[in-house]
Short mmCIF file of C-alpha atoms in Angstrom, two decimals:
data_model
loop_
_atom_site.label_atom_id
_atom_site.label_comp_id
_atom_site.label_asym_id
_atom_site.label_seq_id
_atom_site.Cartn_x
_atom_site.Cartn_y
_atom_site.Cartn_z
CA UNK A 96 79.22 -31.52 51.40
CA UNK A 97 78.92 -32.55 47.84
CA UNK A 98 78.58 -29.07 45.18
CA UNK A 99 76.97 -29.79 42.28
CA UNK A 100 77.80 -27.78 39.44
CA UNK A 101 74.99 -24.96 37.89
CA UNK A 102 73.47 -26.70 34.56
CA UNK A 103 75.14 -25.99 31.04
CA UNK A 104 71.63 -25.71 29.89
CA UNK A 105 68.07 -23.93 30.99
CA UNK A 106 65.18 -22.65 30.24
CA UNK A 107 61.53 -21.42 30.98
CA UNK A 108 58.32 -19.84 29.48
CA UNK A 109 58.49 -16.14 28.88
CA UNK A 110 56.63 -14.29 31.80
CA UNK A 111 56.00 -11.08 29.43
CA UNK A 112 56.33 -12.41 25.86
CA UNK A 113 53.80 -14.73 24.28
CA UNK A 114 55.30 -17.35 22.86
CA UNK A 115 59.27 -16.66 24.00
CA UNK A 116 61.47 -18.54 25.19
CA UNK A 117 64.01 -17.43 28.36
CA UNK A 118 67.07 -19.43 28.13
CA UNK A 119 70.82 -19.35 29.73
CA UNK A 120 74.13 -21.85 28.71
CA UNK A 121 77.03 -22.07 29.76
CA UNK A 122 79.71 -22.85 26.92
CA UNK A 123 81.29 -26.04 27.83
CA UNK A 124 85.38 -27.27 27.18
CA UNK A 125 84.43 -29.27 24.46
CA UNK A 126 81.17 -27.36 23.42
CA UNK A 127 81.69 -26.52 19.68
CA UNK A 128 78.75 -27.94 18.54
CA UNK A 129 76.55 -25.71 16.50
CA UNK A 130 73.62 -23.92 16.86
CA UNK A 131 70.36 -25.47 14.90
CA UNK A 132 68.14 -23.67 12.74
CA UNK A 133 64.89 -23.48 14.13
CA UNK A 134 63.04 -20.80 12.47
CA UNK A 135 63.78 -18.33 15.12
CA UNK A 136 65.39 -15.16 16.14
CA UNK A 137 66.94 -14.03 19.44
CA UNK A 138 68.29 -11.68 21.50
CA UNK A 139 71.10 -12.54 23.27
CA UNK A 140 73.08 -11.30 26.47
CA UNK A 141 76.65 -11.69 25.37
CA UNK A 142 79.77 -10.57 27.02
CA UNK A 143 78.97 -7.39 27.95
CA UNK A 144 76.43 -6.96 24.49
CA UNK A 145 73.00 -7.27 23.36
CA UNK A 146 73.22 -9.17 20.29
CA UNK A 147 70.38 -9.98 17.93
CA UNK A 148 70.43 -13.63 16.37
CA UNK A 149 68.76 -13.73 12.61
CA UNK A 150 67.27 -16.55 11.44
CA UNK A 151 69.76 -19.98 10.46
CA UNK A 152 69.58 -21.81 7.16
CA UNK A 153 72.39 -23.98 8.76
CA UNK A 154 74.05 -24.85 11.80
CA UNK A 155 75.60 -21.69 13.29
CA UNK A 156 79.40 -22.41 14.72
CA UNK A 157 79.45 -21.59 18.43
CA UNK A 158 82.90 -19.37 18.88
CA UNK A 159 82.60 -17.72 22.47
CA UNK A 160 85.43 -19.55 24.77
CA UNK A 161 84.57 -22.26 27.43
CA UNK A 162 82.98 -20.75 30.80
CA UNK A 163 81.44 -17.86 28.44
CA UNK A 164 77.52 -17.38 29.90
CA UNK A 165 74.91 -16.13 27.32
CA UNK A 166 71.15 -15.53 28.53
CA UNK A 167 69.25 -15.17 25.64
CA UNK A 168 65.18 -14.88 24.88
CA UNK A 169 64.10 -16.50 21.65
CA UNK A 170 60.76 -15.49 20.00
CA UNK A 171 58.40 -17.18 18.45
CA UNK A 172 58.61 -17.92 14.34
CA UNK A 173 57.86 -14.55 12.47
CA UNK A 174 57.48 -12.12 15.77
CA UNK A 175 60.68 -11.34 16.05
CA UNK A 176 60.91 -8.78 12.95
CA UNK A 177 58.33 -6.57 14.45
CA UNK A 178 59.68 -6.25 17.83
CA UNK A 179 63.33 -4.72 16.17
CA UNK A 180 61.92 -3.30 13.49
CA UNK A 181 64.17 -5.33 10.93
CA UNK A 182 63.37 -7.62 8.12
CA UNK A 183 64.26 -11.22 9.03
CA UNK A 184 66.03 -11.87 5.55
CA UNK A 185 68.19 -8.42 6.46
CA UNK A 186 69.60 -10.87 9.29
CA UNK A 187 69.60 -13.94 7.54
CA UNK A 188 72.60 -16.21 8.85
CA UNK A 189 74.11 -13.36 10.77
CA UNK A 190 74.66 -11.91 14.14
CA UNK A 191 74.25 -8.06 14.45
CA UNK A 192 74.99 -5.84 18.00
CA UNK A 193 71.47 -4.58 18.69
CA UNK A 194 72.94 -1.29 18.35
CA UNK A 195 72.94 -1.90 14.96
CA UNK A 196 69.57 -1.67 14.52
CA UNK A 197 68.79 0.77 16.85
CA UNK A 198 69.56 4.02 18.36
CA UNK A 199 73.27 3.34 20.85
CA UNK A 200 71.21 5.78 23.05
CA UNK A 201 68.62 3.12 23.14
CA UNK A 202 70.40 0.42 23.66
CA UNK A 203 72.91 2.08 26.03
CA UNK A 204 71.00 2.54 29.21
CA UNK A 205 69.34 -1.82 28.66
CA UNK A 206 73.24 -2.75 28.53
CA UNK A 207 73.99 -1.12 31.52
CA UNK A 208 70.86 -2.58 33.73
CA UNK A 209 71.81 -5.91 32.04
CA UNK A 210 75.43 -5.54 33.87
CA UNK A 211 74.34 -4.50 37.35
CA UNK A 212 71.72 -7.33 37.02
CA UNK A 213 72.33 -10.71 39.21
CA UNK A 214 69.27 -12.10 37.22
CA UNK A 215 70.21 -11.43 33.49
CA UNK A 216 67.04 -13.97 32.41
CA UNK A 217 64.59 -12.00 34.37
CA UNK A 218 65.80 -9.16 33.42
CA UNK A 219 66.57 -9.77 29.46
CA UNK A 220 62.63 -11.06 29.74
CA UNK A 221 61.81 -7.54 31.26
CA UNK A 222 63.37 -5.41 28.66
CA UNK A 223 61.31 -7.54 25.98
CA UNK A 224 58.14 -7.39 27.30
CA UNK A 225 58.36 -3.64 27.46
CA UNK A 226 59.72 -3.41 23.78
CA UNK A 227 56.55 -5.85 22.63
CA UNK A 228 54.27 -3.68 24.57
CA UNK A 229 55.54 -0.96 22.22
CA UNK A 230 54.95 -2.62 19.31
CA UNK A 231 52.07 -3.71 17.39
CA UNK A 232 52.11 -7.43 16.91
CA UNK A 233 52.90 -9.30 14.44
CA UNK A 234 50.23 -10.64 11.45
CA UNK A 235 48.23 -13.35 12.85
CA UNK A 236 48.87 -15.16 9.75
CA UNK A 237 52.02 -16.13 10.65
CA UNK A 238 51.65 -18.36 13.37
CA UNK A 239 49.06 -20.15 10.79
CA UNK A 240 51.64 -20.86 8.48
CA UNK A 241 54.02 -21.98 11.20
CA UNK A 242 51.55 -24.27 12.62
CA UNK A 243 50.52 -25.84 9.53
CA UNK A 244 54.08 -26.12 7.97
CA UNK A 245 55.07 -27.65 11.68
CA UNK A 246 52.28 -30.10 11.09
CA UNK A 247 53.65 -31.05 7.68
CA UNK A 248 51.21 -29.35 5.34
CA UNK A 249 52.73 -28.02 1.78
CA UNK A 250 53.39 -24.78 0.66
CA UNK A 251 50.15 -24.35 -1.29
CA UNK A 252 47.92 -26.06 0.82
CA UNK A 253 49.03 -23.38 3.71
CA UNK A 254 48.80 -20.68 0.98
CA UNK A 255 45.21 -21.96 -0.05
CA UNK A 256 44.50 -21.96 3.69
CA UNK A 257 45.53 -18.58 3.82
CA UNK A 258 43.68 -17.49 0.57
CA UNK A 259 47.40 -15.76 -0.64
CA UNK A 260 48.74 -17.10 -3.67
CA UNK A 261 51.72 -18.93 -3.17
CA UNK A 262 54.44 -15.85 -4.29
CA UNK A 263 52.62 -13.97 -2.32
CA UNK A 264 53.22 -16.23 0.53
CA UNK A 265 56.56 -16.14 -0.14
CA UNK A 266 57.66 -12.62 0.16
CA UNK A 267 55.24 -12.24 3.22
CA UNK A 268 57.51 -15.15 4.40
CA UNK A 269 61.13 -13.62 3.72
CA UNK A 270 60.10 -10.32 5.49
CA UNK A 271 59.31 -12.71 8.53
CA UNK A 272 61.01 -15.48 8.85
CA UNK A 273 64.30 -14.75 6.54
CA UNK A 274 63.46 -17.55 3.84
CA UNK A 275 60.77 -18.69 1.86
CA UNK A 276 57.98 -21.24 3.43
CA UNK A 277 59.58 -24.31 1.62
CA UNK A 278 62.56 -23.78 4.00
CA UNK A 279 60.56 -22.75 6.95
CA UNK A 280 58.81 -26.47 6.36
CA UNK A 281 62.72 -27.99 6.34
CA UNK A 282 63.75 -26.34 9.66
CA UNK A 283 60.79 -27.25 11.02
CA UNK A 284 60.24 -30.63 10.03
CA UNK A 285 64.27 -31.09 11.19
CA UNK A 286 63.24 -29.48 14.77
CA UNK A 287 60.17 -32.52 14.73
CA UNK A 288 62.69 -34.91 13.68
CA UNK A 289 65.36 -33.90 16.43
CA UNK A 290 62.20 -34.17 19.28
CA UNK A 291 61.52 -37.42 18.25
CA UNK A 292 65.06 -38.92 18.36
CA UNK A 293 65.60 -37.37 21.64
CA UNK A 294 62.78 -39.35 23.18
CA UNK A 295 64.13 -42.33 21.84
CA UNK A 296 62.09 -43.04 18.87
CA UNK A 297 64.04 -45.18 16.27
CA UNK A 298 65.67 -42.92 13.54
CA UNK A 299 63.51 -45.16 10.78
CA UNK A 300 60.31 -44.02 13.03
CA UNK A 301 61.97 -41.13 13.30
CA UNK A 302 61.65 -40.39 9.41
CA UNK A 303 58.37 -42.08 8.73
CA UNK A 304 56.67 -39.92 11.52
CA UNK A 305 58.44 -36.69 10.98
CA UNK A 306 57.43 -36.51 7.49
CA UNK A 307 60.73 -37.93 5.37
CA UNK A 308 60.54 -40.15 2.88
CA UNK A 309 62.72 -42.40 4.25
CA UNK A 310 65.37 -43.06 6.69
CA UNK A 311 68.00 -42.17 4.24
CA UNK A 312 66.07 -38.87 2.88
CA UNK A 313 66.25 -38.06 6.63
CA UNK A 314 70.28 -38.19 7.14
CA UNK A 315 70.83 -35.90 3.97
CA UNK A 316 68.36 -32.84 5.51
CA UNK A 317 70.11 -33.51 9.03
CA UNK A 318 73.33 -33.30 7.44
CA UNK A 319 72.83 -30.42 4.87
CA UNK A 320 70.96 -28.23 7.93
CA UNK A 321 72.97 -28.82 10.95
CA UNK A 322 76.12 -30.48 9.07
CA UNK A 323 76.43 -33.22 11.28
CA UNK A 324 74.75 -36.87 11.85
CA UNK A 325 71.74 -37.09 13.73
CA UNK A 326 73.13 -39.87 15.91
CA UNK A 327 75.97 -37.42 17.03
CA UNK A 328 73.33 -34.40 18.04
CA UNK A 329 71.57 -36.77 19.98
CA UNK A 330 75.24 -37.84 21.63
CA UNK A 331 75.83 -34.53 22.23
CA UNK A 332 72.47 -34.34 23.53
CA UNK A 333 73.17 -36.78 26.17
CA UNK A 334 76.17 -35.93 26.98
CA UNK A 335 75.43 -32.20 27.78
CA UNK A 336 72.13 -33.73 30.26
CA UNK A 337 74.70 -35.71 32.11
CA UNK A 338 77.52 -33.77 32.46
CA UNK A 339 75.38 -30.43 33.23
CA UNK A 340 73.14 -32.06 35.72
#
């Protein structure tokens, strides 16, 4: 009988938070590519620790050894903030022990169901559906500017849209997403670019479509964001479906 490994990589919808994502991955032997900003937070299950992941302006070196398993929920752009009571920018490019931010008494007791679990993604999406249902949500404004800098739209057309000036705009965005909208519209206009070139669209497409001004306008923002080529994240890409299938 042939035993097929458990995939390096998966993930599902959030059953309790709109908008989450439940994910689990396995670090690989050769896995030291890094993590991509993509204008989210998370909370991660981490060897034995809850672990709150701030917003990227970069790619974010993976360091846990090979075989290491981390379950992790990310939230939607801008929600996270309310649900740990933190300022994004506070966690800008970091990663803080949830007990950080919060009470050890608080966090104590979620660690401990988190070890005795067998299902640390059910479980992980438990514990944040109860801590959202806590918590009043965040400004409805946000997923506006999200959507509309996803789509491509400027930083004053979303702040006309809006009816904020655009400084105003600005610090609202800092508090929630760790970085002012014109960077918001770079991470996210890398995370279109990235979808694209994984289904195969040529990276000249790829640039035209996803809003660069040209292939080589493209390369530079991959590079200064994730500090790699394009061509080798979609490798990478590859080779992690193939080998973790």
């Amino acid at each position: 009988m042939q035993i097929h490994p458990p995939p390096r990589y998966r993930e599902r919808r959030s059953r309790t938070v709109p908008g989450a994502t439940v994910w689990a991955r396995t670090i690989g032997p050769a896995d030291d590519a890094p993590v991509l900003p993509d204008g989210c937070m998370d909370l991660l299950w981490l060897r034995g620790r809850l672990v709150v992941a701030g917003p990227d302006t970069r790619g974010y070196p993976t360091t846990a050894p090979p075989g290491t398993r981390v379950t992790g929920i990310r939230f939607f752009p801008g929600t996270a903030p309310a649900l740990f009571g933190v300022p994004a920018r506070e966690l800008l490019d970091r990663r803080a022990d949830l007990d950080e931010l919060w009470r050890p008494a608080r966090v104590r007791p979620l660690t401990e169901v988190l070890v005795a679990s067998t299902d640390p993604m059910t479980e992980l999406d438990r514990i944040a559906g109860a801590v959202a249902a806590e918590t009043d949500p965040a400004d409805p404004a946000l997923r506006v500017v999200v959507r509309r800098l996803g789509a491509g739209s400027s930083v004053a057309a979303v702040a006309e849209s809006l009816g904020l000036g655009e400084r105003r705009l600005h610090r609202m965005s800092l508090s929630a997403f760790g970085y002012g909208p014109k960077m918001l519209g770079r991470v996210l206009r890398l995370q279109r670019a990235l979808a694209l070139a994984r289904r195969g669209v040529p990276f000249a497409e790829t640039a035209f479509r996803a809003g660069y001004a040209d292939q080589a306008h493209l390369a530079r923002d991959v590079r200064e964001l994730a500090g790699t080529s394009l061509a080798r994240l979609i490798a990478r890409d590859r080779s992690v479906q193939t080998s973790g299938a």
